[in-house]
Amino acid sequence: MTAQLSGISPVPAAPATAGKPRRRRGSPRPPWEEPPSPVGLFGKGVVLVLLVAAVLVPLWAVLVTSLASRETIDAAGGMVMVPREFDPSAYITIFNGGQITRAVWISTLVTVLGTTVSLVLTVLAAYGLSRPGSVGHRGLLFFFLLTFLIFPGLVPSYLVVTGLGLKDSIWSLILPSAISVFNLVVIRAFFMGVPGELLDSARIDGAGEFRILTRIMLPLSKAVIAVVGLFYAVGYWNAYFNSVLYIDDNDKFPIQRVLQSYILAGQSPNVSGAAVSLPGITAYPPTLAVKMAVVVVTVVPAIIVYPFVQRHFTKGVITGAVKG
């Protein structure tokens, strides 16, 4: 038997690269492995510059026009691109009292209060729906997800808001949109990705559900909650349609409603106070400068807040959407 086996030649071992596709010597690499050509780099640079210019040029024109004097605006025939004189009279005028100042405070109040209420309700609902054994888990989850497909309509929403006595109240700008189902699903997906052993160990130590939420879930979900908070804050600050439906009192208009009245409807800015009497400042700022100043006041808060949340943005959205 040994003699017979000794006559059998051993089978050669398969090379380590047997499963990889062989590439002939001198053949070009796949296109995705090739370094970009100079023409490709130049084209990417041109496209990037055009995209940045499309965003920054309008913002620059609005900012410069809001700080331009009447003579500069008249010489330019409208929007100003090249600054010549610094005249902050438009900003002093709109913050000297009147409808614009009230609108800024109302929008700020709605944004802060609405974001707080929305985050609290969304986090509580997401945590409850992320626990499979919670009471009414499937029914409530189906109820929330159903709103993705079926919207009750404007007339039922208006009847509910007016029936609750919320007409001409800032709560009419908050409660109808207090919970976004998309944000709830994102936070719920993140909560479901937290290991169950961690929660079980906390329960063994005597922690209740509320303590688990505040001491474990919230510290682990800072990124996703920061992103969802940014979504809510920007949504409340830019809210316009609800104010058209539910707010009839001019003294309770948010800044977006005032901006629509000035820019689109062509109404004259209703600013209180007499002419600005500071030295070197135009007595009566031009209407276009005041309108552009209102646009700047509307846009600047989102620009200021975003850099503080930007580092959490990608991590929060991807983590909340993928986990679970």
PDB file of N, CA, C and O in Angstrom, residues 216-259:
ATOM      1  N   ILE A 216     -28.560  56.832  30.244  1.00  0.00           N
ATOM      2  CA  ILE A 216     -27.871  55.951  29.289  1.00  0.00           C
ATOM      3  C   ILE A 216     -28.169  56.362  27.851  1.00  0.00           C
ATOM      4  O   ILE A 216     -27.254  56.612  27.060  1.00  0.00           O
ATOM      5  N   MET A 217     -29.448  56.426  27.504  1.00  0.00           N
ATOM      6  CA  MET A 217     -29.825  56.675  26.114  1.00  0.00           C
ATOM      7  C   MET A 217     -29.423  58.071  25.642  1.00  0.00           C
ATOM      8  O   MET A 217     -28.811  58.224  24.578  1.00  0.00           O
ATOM      9  N   LEU A 218     -29.762  59.091  26.409  1.00  0.00           N
ATOM     10  CA  LEU A 218     -29.478  60.451  25.969  1.00  0.00           C
ATOM     11  C   LEU A 218     -27.984  60.739  25.841  1.00  0.00           C
ATOM     12  O   LEU A 218     -27.558  61.339  24.846  1.00  0.00           O
ATOM     13  N   PRO A 219     -27.125  60.336  26.800  1.00  0.00           N
ATOM     14  CA  PRO A 219     -25.690  60.571  26.580  1.00  0.00           C
ATOM     15  C   PRO A 219     -25.128  59.841  25.368  1.00  0.00           C
ATOM     16  O   PRO A 219     -24.207  60.347  24.710  1.00  0.00           O
ATOM     17  N   LEU A 220     -25.681  58.667  25.039  1.00  0.00           N
ATOM     18  CA  LEU A 220     -25.187  57.927  23.875  1.00  0.00           C
ATOM     19  C   LEU A 220     -25.699  58.498  22.560  1.00  0.00           C
ATOM     20  O   LEU A 220     -25.113  58.227  21.508  1.00  0.00           O
ATOM     21  N   SER A 221     -26.778  59.262  22.610  1.00  0.00           N
ATOM     22  CA  SER A 221     -27.416  59.743  21.379  1.00  0.00           C
ATOM     23  C   SER A 221     -27.283  61.250  21.207  1.00  0.00           C
ATOM     24  O   SER A 221     -28.171  61.884  20.633  1.00  0.00           O
ATOM     25  N   LYS A 222     -26.207  61.840  21.694  1.00  0.00           N
ATOM     26  CA  LYS A 222     -26.028  63.284  21.564  1.00  0.00           C
ATOM     27  C   LYS A 222     -25.984  63.719  20.103  1.00  0.00           C
ATOM     28  O   LYS A 222     -26.541  64.752  19.719  1.00  0.00           O
ATOM     29  N   ALA A 223     -25.302  62.928  19.268  1.00  0.00           N
ATOM     30  CA  ALA A 223     -25.142  63.322  17.863  1.00  0.00           C
ATOM     31  C   ALA A 223     -26.479  63.348  17.137  1.00  0.00           C
ATOM     32  O   ALA A 223     -26.836  64.334  16.478  1.00  0.00           O
ATOM     33  N   VAL A 224     -27.245  62.264  17.238  1.00  0.00           N
ATOM     34  CA  VAL A 224     -28.509  62.202  16.509  1.00  0.00           C
ATOM     35  C   VAL A 224     -29.505  63.204  17.058  1.00  0.00           C
ATOM     36  O   VAL A 224     -30.287  63.814  16.301  1.00  0.00           O
ATOM     37  N   ILE A 225     -29.509  63.448  18.373  1.00  0.00           N
ATOM     38  CA  ILE A 225     -30.433  64.427  18.940  1.00  0.00           C
ATOM     39  C   ILE A 225     -30.044  65.839  18.523  1.00  0.00           C
ATOM     40  O   ILE A 225     -30.901  66.695  18.275  1.00  0.00           O
ATOM     41  N   ALA A 226     -28.729  66.113  18.421  1.00  0.00           N
ATOM     42  CA  ALA A 226     -28.297  67.435  17.959  1.00  0.00           C
ATOM     43  C   ALA A 226     -28.748  67.686  16.532  1.00  0.00           C
ATOM     44  O   ALA A 226     -29.204  68.792  16.190  1.00  0.00           O
ATOM     45  N   VAL A 227     -28.666  66.671  15.675  1.00  0.00           N
ATOM     46  CA  VAL A 227     -29.095  66.835  14.282  1.00  0.00           C
ATOM     47  C   VAL A 227     -30.605  67.021  14.201  1.00  0.00           C
ATOM     48  O   VAL A 227     -31.104  67.901  13.481  1.00  0.00           O
ATOM     49  N   VAL A 228     -31.349  66.211  14.926  1.00  0.00           N
ATOM     50  CA  VAL A 228     -32.807  66.350  14.925  1.00  0.00           C
ATOM     51  C   VAL A 228     -33.221  67.703  15.502  1.00  0.00           C
ATOM     52  O   VAL A 228     -34.150  68.347  15.009  1.00  0.00           O
ATOM     53  N   GLY A 229     -32.516  68.156  16.547  1.00  0.00           N
ATOM     54  CA  GLY A 229     -32.800  69.484  17.080  1.00  0.00           C
ATOM     55  C   GLY A 229     -32.557  70.577  16.057  1.00  0.00           C
ATOM     56  O   GLY A 229     -33.308  71.558  15.991  1.00  0.00           O
ATOM     57  N   LEU A 230     -31.502  70.420  15.245  1.00  0.00           N
ATOM     58  CA  LEU A 230     -31.246  71.396  14.181  1.00  0.00           C
ATOM     59  C   LEU A 230     -32.378  71.385  13.162  1.00  0.00           C
ATOM     60  O   LEU A 230     -32.837  72.442  12.710  1.00  0.00           O
ATOM     61  N   PHE A 231     -32.850  70.198  12.789  1.00  0.00           N
ATOM     62  CA  PHE A 231     -33.977  70.107  11.859  1.00  0.00           C
ATOM     63  C   PHE A 231     -35.207  70.826  12.411  1.00  0.00           C
ATOM     64  O   PHE A 231     -35.881  71.593  11.695  1.00  0.00           O
ATOM     65  N   TYR A 232     -35.510  70.575  13.666  1.00  0.00           N
ATOM     66  CA  TYR A 232     -36.672  71.217  14.273  1.00  0.00           C
ATOM     67  C   TYR A 232     -36.485  72.734  14.356  1.00  0.00           C
ATOM     68  O   TYR A 232     -37.405  73.502  14.053  1.00  0.00           O
ATOM     69  N   ALA A 233     -35.305  73.185  14.776  1.00  0.00           N
ATOM     70  CA  ALA A 233     -35.081  74.619  14.939  1.00  0.00           C
ATOM     71  C   ALA A 233     -35.194  75.352  13.608  1.00  0.00           C
ATOM     72  O   ALA A 233     -35.847  76.408  13.519  1.00  0.00           O
ATOM     73  N   VAL A 234     -34.572  74.815  12.572  1.00  0.00           N
ATOM     74  CA  VAL A 234     -34.660  75.454  11.256  1.00  0.00           C
ATOM     75  C   VAL A 234     -36.095  75.438  10.746  1.00  0.00           C
ATOM     76  O   VAL A 234     -36.576  76.408  10.140  1.00  0.00           O
ATOM     77  N   GLY A 235     -36.806  74.343  11.001  1.00  0.00           N
ATOM     78  CA  GLY A 235     -38.198  74.275  10.560  1.00  0.00           C
ATOM     79  C   GLY A 235     -39.082  75.310  11.247  1.00  0.00           C
ATOM     80  O   GLY A 235     -39.898  75.967  10.595  1.00  0.00           O
ATOM     81  N   TYR A 236     -38.907  75.484  12.556  1.00  0.00           N
ATOM     82  CA  TYR A 236     -39.712  76.483  13.270  1.00  0.00           C
ATOM     83  C   TYR A 236     -39.314  77.903  12.875  1.00  0.00           C
ATOM     84  O   TYR A 236     -40.172  78.791  12.771  1.00  0.00           O
ATOM     85  N   TRP A 237     -38.024  78.134  12.671  1.00  0.00           N
ATOM     86  CA  TRP A 237     -37.603  79.487  12.291  1.00  0.00           C
ATOM     87  C   TRP A 237     -38.121  79.859  10.897  1.00  0.00           C
ATOM     88  O   TRP A 237     -38.469  81.007  10.645  1.00  0.00           O
ATOM     89  N   ASN A 238     -38.163  78.890   9.999  1.00  0.00           N
ATOM     90  CA  ASN A 238     -38.621  79.152   8.638  1.00  0.00           C
ATOM     91  C   ASN A 238     -40.118  78.920   8.459  1.00  0.00           C
ATOM     92  O   ASN A 238     -40.610  78.977   7.327  1.00  0.00           O
ATOM     93  N   ALA A 239     -40.835  78.625   9.543  1.00  0.00           N
ATOM     94  CA  ALA A 239     -42.258  78.330   9.426  1.00  0.00           C
ATOM     95  C   ALA A 239     -43.014  79.539   8.886  1.00  0.00           C
ATOM     96  O   ALA A 239     -42.888  80.641   9.400  1.00  0.00           O
ATOM     97  N   TYR A 240     -43.788  79.297   7.859  1.00  0.00           N
ATOM     98  CA  TYR A 240     -44.544  80.383   7.228  1.00  0.00           C
ATOM     99  C   TYR A 240     -46.005  80.005   7.019  1.00  0.00           C
ATOM    100  O   TYR A 240     -46.911  80.781   7.309  1.00  0.00           O
ATOM    101  N   PHE A 241     -46.252  78.783   6.542  1.00  0.00           N
ATOM    102  CA  PHE A 241     -47.602  78.422   6.129  1.00  0.00           C
ATOM    103  C   PHE A 241     -48.563  78.378   7.309  1.00  0.00           C
ATOM    104  O   PHE A 241     -49.717  78.798   7.202  1.00  0.00           O
ATOM    105  N   ASN A 242     -48.110  77.856   8.458  1.00  0.00           N
ATOM    106  CA  ASN A 242     -49.003  77.812   9.630  1.00  0.00           C
ATOM    107  C   ASN A 242     -49.414  79.207  10.074  1.00  0.00           C
ATOM    108  O   ASN A 242     -50.536  79.410  10.545  1.00  0.00           O
ATOM    109  N   SER A 243     -48.499  80.168   9.944  1.00  0.00           N
ATOM    110  CA  SER A 243     -48.861  81.535  10.318  1.00  0.00           C
ATOM    111  C   SER A 243     -49.905  82.112   9.378  1.00  0.00           C
ATOM    112  O   SER A 243     -50.736  82.925   9.793  1.00  0.00           O
ATOM    113  N   VAL A 244     -49.883  81.718   8.119  1.00  0.00           N
ATOM    114  CA  VAL A 244     -50.912  82.172   7.182  1.00  0.00           C
ATOM    115  C   VAL A 244     -52.278  81.598   7.558  1.00  0.00           C
ATOM    116  O   VAL A 244     -53.306  82.281   7.452  1.00  0.00           O
ATOM    117  N   LEU A 245     -52.294  80.354   8.028  1.00  0.00           N
ATOM    118  CA  LEU A 245     -53.568  79.711   8.362  1.00  0.00           C
ATOM    119  C   LEU A 245     -54.138  80.181   9.697  1.00  0.00           C
ATOM    120  O   LEU A 245     -55.355  80.406   9.809  1.00  0.00           O
ATOM    121  N   TYR A 246     -53.275  80.337  10.699  1.00  0.00           N
ATOM    122  CA  TYR A 246     -53.763  80.467  12.064  1.00  0.00           C
ATOM    123  C   TYR A 246     -53.519  81.832  12.693  1.00  0.00           C
ATOM    124  O   TYR A 246     -54.058  82.088  13.773  1.00  0.00           O
ATOM    125  N   ILE A 247     -52.723  82.707  12.090  1.00  0.00           N
ATOM    126  CA  ILE A 247     -52.408  84.002  12.697  1.00  0.00           C
ATOM    127  C   ILE A 247     -53.006  85.103  11.840  1.00  0.00           C
ATOM    128  O   ILE A 247     -52.648  85.252  10.659  1.00  0.00           O
ATOM    129  N   ASP A 248     -53.907  85.874  12.423  1.00  0.00           N
ATOM    130  CA  ASP A 248     -54.509  87.020  11.738  1.00  0.00           C
ATOM    131  C   ASP A 248     -54.054  88.345  12.333  1.00  0.00           C
ATOM    132  O   ASP A 248     -54.191  89.391  11.686  1.00  0.00           O
ATOM    133  N   ASP A 249     -53.527  88.324  13.529  1.00  0.00           N
ATOM    134  CA  ASP A 249     -53.080  89.544  14.193  1.00  0.00           C
ATOM    135  C   ASP A 249     -51.693  89.924  13.684  1.00  0.00           C
ATOM    136  O   ASP A 249     -50.746  89.132  13.770  1.00  0.00           O
ATOM    137  N   ASN A 250     -51.563  91.143  13.153  1.00  0.00           N
ATOM    138  CA  ASN A 250     -50.274  91.577  12.620  1.00  0.00           C
ATOM    139  C   ASN A 250     -49.187  91.632  13.689  1.00  0.00           C
ATOM    140  O   ASN A 250     -48.003  91.456  13.384  1.00  0.00           O
ATOM    141  N   ASP A 251     -49.562  91.872  14.927  1.00  0.00           N
ATOM    142  CA  ASP A 251     -48.576  91.953  16.002  1.00  0.00           C
ATOM    143  C   ASP A 251     -48.004  90.589  16.380  1.00  0.00           C
ATOM    144  O   ASP A 251     -47.044  90.521  17.151  1.00  0.00           O
ATOM    145  N   LYS A 252     -48.578  89.503  15.855  1.00  0.00           N
ATOM    146  CA  LYS A 252     -48.097  88.151  16.172  1.00  0.00           C
ATOM    147  C   LYS A 252     -47.489  87.449  14.962  1.00  0.00           C
ATOM    148  O   LYS A 252     -47.262  86.247  15.001  1.00  0.00           O
ATOM    149  N   PHE A 253     -47.212  88.215  13.900  1.00  0.00           N
ATOM    150  CA  PHE A 253     -46.590  87.619  12.727  1.00  0.00           C
ATOM    151  C   PHE A 253     -45.156  87.204  13.032  1.00  0.00           C
ATOM    152  O   PHE A 253     -44.399  87.980  13.618  1.00  0.00           O
ATOM    153  N   PRO A 254     -44.728  86.004  12.627  1.00  0.00           N
ATOM    154  CA  PRO A 254     -43.296  85.661  12.711  1.00  0.00           C
ATOM    155  C   PRO A 254     -42.513  86.351  11.611  1.00  0.00           C
ATOM    156  O   PRO A 254     -43.075  86.960  10.686  1.00  0.00           O
ATOM    157  N   ILE A 255     -41.207  86.233  11.668  1.00  0.00           N
ATOM    158  CA  ILE A 255     -40.356  86.968  10.741  1.00  0.00           C
ATOM    159  C   ILE A 255     -40.567  86.523   9.301  1.00  0.00           C
ATOM    160  O   ILE A 255     -40.480  87.340   8.373  1.00  0.00           O
ATOM    161  N   GLN A 256     -40.864  85.259   9.080  1.00  0.00           N
ATOM    162  CA  GLN A 256     -41.066  84.789   7.706  1.00  0.00           C
ATOM    163  C   GLN A 256     -42.329  85.388   7.096  1.00  0.00           C
ATOM    164  O   GLN A 256     -42.369  85.677   5.896  1.00  0.00           O
ATOM    165  N   ARG A 257     -43.356  85.568   7.898  1.00  0.00           N
ATOM    166  CA  ARG A 257     -44.583  86.194   7.392  1.00  0.00           C
ATOM    167  C   ARG A 257     -44.323  87.659   7.052  1.00  0.00           C
ATOM    168  O   ARG A 257     -44.815  88.169   6.026  1.00  0.00           O
ATOM    169  N   VAL A 258     -43.556  88.340   7.881  1.00  0.00           N
ATOM    170  CA  VAL A 258     -43.205  89.729   7.597  1.00  0.00           C
ATOM    171  C   VAL A 258     -42.345  89.809   6.344  1.00  0.00           C
ATOM    172  O   VAL A 258     -42.519  90.700   5.498  1.00  0.00           O
ATOM    173  N   LEU A 259     -41.412  88.882   6.214  1.00  0.00           N
ATOM    174  CA  LEU A 259     -40.566  88.866   5.022  1.00  0.00           C
ATOM    175  C   LEU A 259     -41.394  88.661   3.764  1.00  0.00           C
ATOM    176  O   LEU A 259     -41.164  89.319   2.739  1.00  0.00           O
TER     177      LEU A 259
END
